[in-house]
């Protein structure tokens, strides 16, 4: 089920999309290095030596050394990035563009002066057999036997003190024993049901993103993500291995599904992402490896306005549509949403816990996710504390499940509730899609 990419058939044109960006990542970053004069000087002094400093493919290196912009574009380059190479060679944008047409510099300039290239004959619609693409359809039913199967969704808080309790060997203390007892089932289950990839929904806590950049939804399309130092030193756990091919596929589909994702290839990940991995997979030392790949999905709940529950649920549905379109290798996919439950980390109301509300939230998440999308932010904050707003993230995982696409209701494999872990109510759940 190919993604909708009719633009790739436009004659003489390469559209820079998530797939191209993945292919050309190092080439484009290489191009950006020419924004520094010292790099331009080093490159011009010995081009081959400079090119060899970068992890480019042989085809990319050849394209650069040949100064062949068409070949660079074919290898994933984008003209705005590549123009920094052209500028280093003293070329104008007109010279760069002209060099890709097979025309002489003078002939190209004359063509432009005479009104430019006419569109007739170089449009997709002029090709034989072209029919206009249907406006983007949004599937409301699931793909039977999809290669990428959402098997389960998992919900858990990500309290940093839980990570610290593991890192400092305190899990046997009575206070922590009560928290970890709720994850014994999950750890055994995770050993039997290790996914190929987890799409891990969390919120960044002013770690990778601060006041300089406040993206609402961030999808990690990178290959790896180091563990952040949040002020206590990095947690002694391994960094995260991403899944660029699947993540860029999801990005392509979800953005075409009207979600304006921010795509990030390089970022550090904080307790919001690492603590859930530790809770579910247990102790994994800094020299070890997590047992699966992870695609981070960070949601802004730090600075208002934050996305609504409805928007998060719709994003979950868009992610499921993307997974259903995957034609790569068969994948066992789990979607985890983290944060919550009730907690307030600030002001005279700090320490607020609302067990009745939390459990009503869980009941609705199981049986009435659509109804839950109507609950406004004020409800979360008023009832579950200012940081309880993290719970909107839980609707993303729930939106990916079969029953939201005409399939069977999930089984509630595990449900746990305990107060407290640090300042937070620990609500933890595993829901699975019917197996047939
Ligand atoms: C706590 C909980 C959080 O979700 C968080 O991000 C930071 C701290 C806490 O309970 O201490
Ligand atoms: Fe948090």
XYZ file of N, CA, C and O and ligand atoms in Angstrom, residues 157-161 203 205 270-272 339-343 345 387 390 421-425, ligand 1:
103
model
N 3.115 6.155 34.243
C 3.847 7.379 34.596
C 5.326 7.225 34.282
O 5.804 6.114 34.005
N 6.048 8.333 34.387
C 7.490 8.305 34.076
C 8.277 9.060 35.144
O 9.312 9.665 34.844
N 7.773 9.029 36.359
C 8.367 9.774 37.492
C 9.887 9.569 37.573
O 10.354 8.421 37.650
N 10.680 10.645 37.569
C 12.137 10.470 37.592
C 12.633 9.693 38.811
O 13.611 8.944 38.707
N 11.960 9.858 39.950
C 12.414 9.152 41.161
C 12.328 7.634 40.991
O 13.060 6.888 41.654
N 6.266 13.420 27.187
C 6.492 14.847 27.043
C 7.899 15.160 27.497
O 8.384 14.610 28.484
N 10.545 17.520 29.248
C 10.382 18.406 30.407
C 11.451 19.493 30.371
O 12.371 19.484 31.195
N 14.749 12.564 27.814
C 14.801 12.722 29.266
C 14.038 11.602 29.980
O 13.681 10.585 29.374
N 13.766 11.828 31.279
C 13.122 10.780 32.085
C 11.770 10.347 31.525
O 11.346 9.216 31.724
N 11.111 11.258 30.806
C 9.805 10.922 30.229
C 9.882 9.694 29.338
O 8.913 8.928 29.220
N 3.253 9.457 31.331
C 2.951 10.697 32.042
C 1.823 10.443 33.017
O 1.236 9.366 33.028
N 1.516 11.468 33.839
C 0.434 11.282 34.799
C 0.802 10.273 35.863
O 1.949 9.870 35.948
N -0.189 9.752 36.621
C -1.574 10.253 36.577
C -1.639 11.548 37.387
O -0.825 12.415 37.144
N -2.570 11.652 38.355
C -2.678 12.967 38.981
C -1.366 13.350 39.662
O -0.724 12.530 40.306
N -0.944 14.554 39.438
C 0.175 15.153 40.179
C 0.230 16.648 39.921
O -0.121 17.122 38.852
N 3.217 19.593 40.737
C 4.595 19.761 41.221
C 4.875 21.189 41.653
O 6.020 21.553 41.857
N 0.252 19.212 36.597
C 1.058 18.304 35.770
C 0.267 17.060 35.343
O 0.726 16.272 34.507
N -0.368 15.854 31.633
C 0.374 14.852 30.841
C -0.540 13.736 30.340
O -0.231 13.066 29.356
N 4.218 7.609 43.907
C 5.640 7.553 43.556
C 6.065 9.011 43.508
O 5.581 9.765 42.661
N 6.867 9.397 44.446
C 7.259 10.806 44.582
C 5.997 11.658 44.754
O 5.309 11.511 45.756
N 5.651 12.483 43.763
C 4.474 13.357 43.893
C 3.273 12.829 43.114
O 2.268 13.530 42.985
N 3.391 11.636 42.565
C 2.485 11.216 41.492
C 1.714 9.944 41.838
O 2.237 9.063 42.524
N 0.490 9.867 41.318
C -0.290 8.638 41.388
C 0.129 7.731 40.231
O 0.117 8.146 39.071
C 7.426 13.859 39.039
C 6.539 13.360 38.073
C 6.719 13.683 36.733
O 5.896 13.244 35.733
C 7.802 14.455 36.332
O 7.948 14.713 35.019
C 8.685 14.972 37.268
C 8.492 14.663 38.625
C 7.269 13.523 40.477
O 6.253 12.941 40.862
O 8.182 13.836 41.267
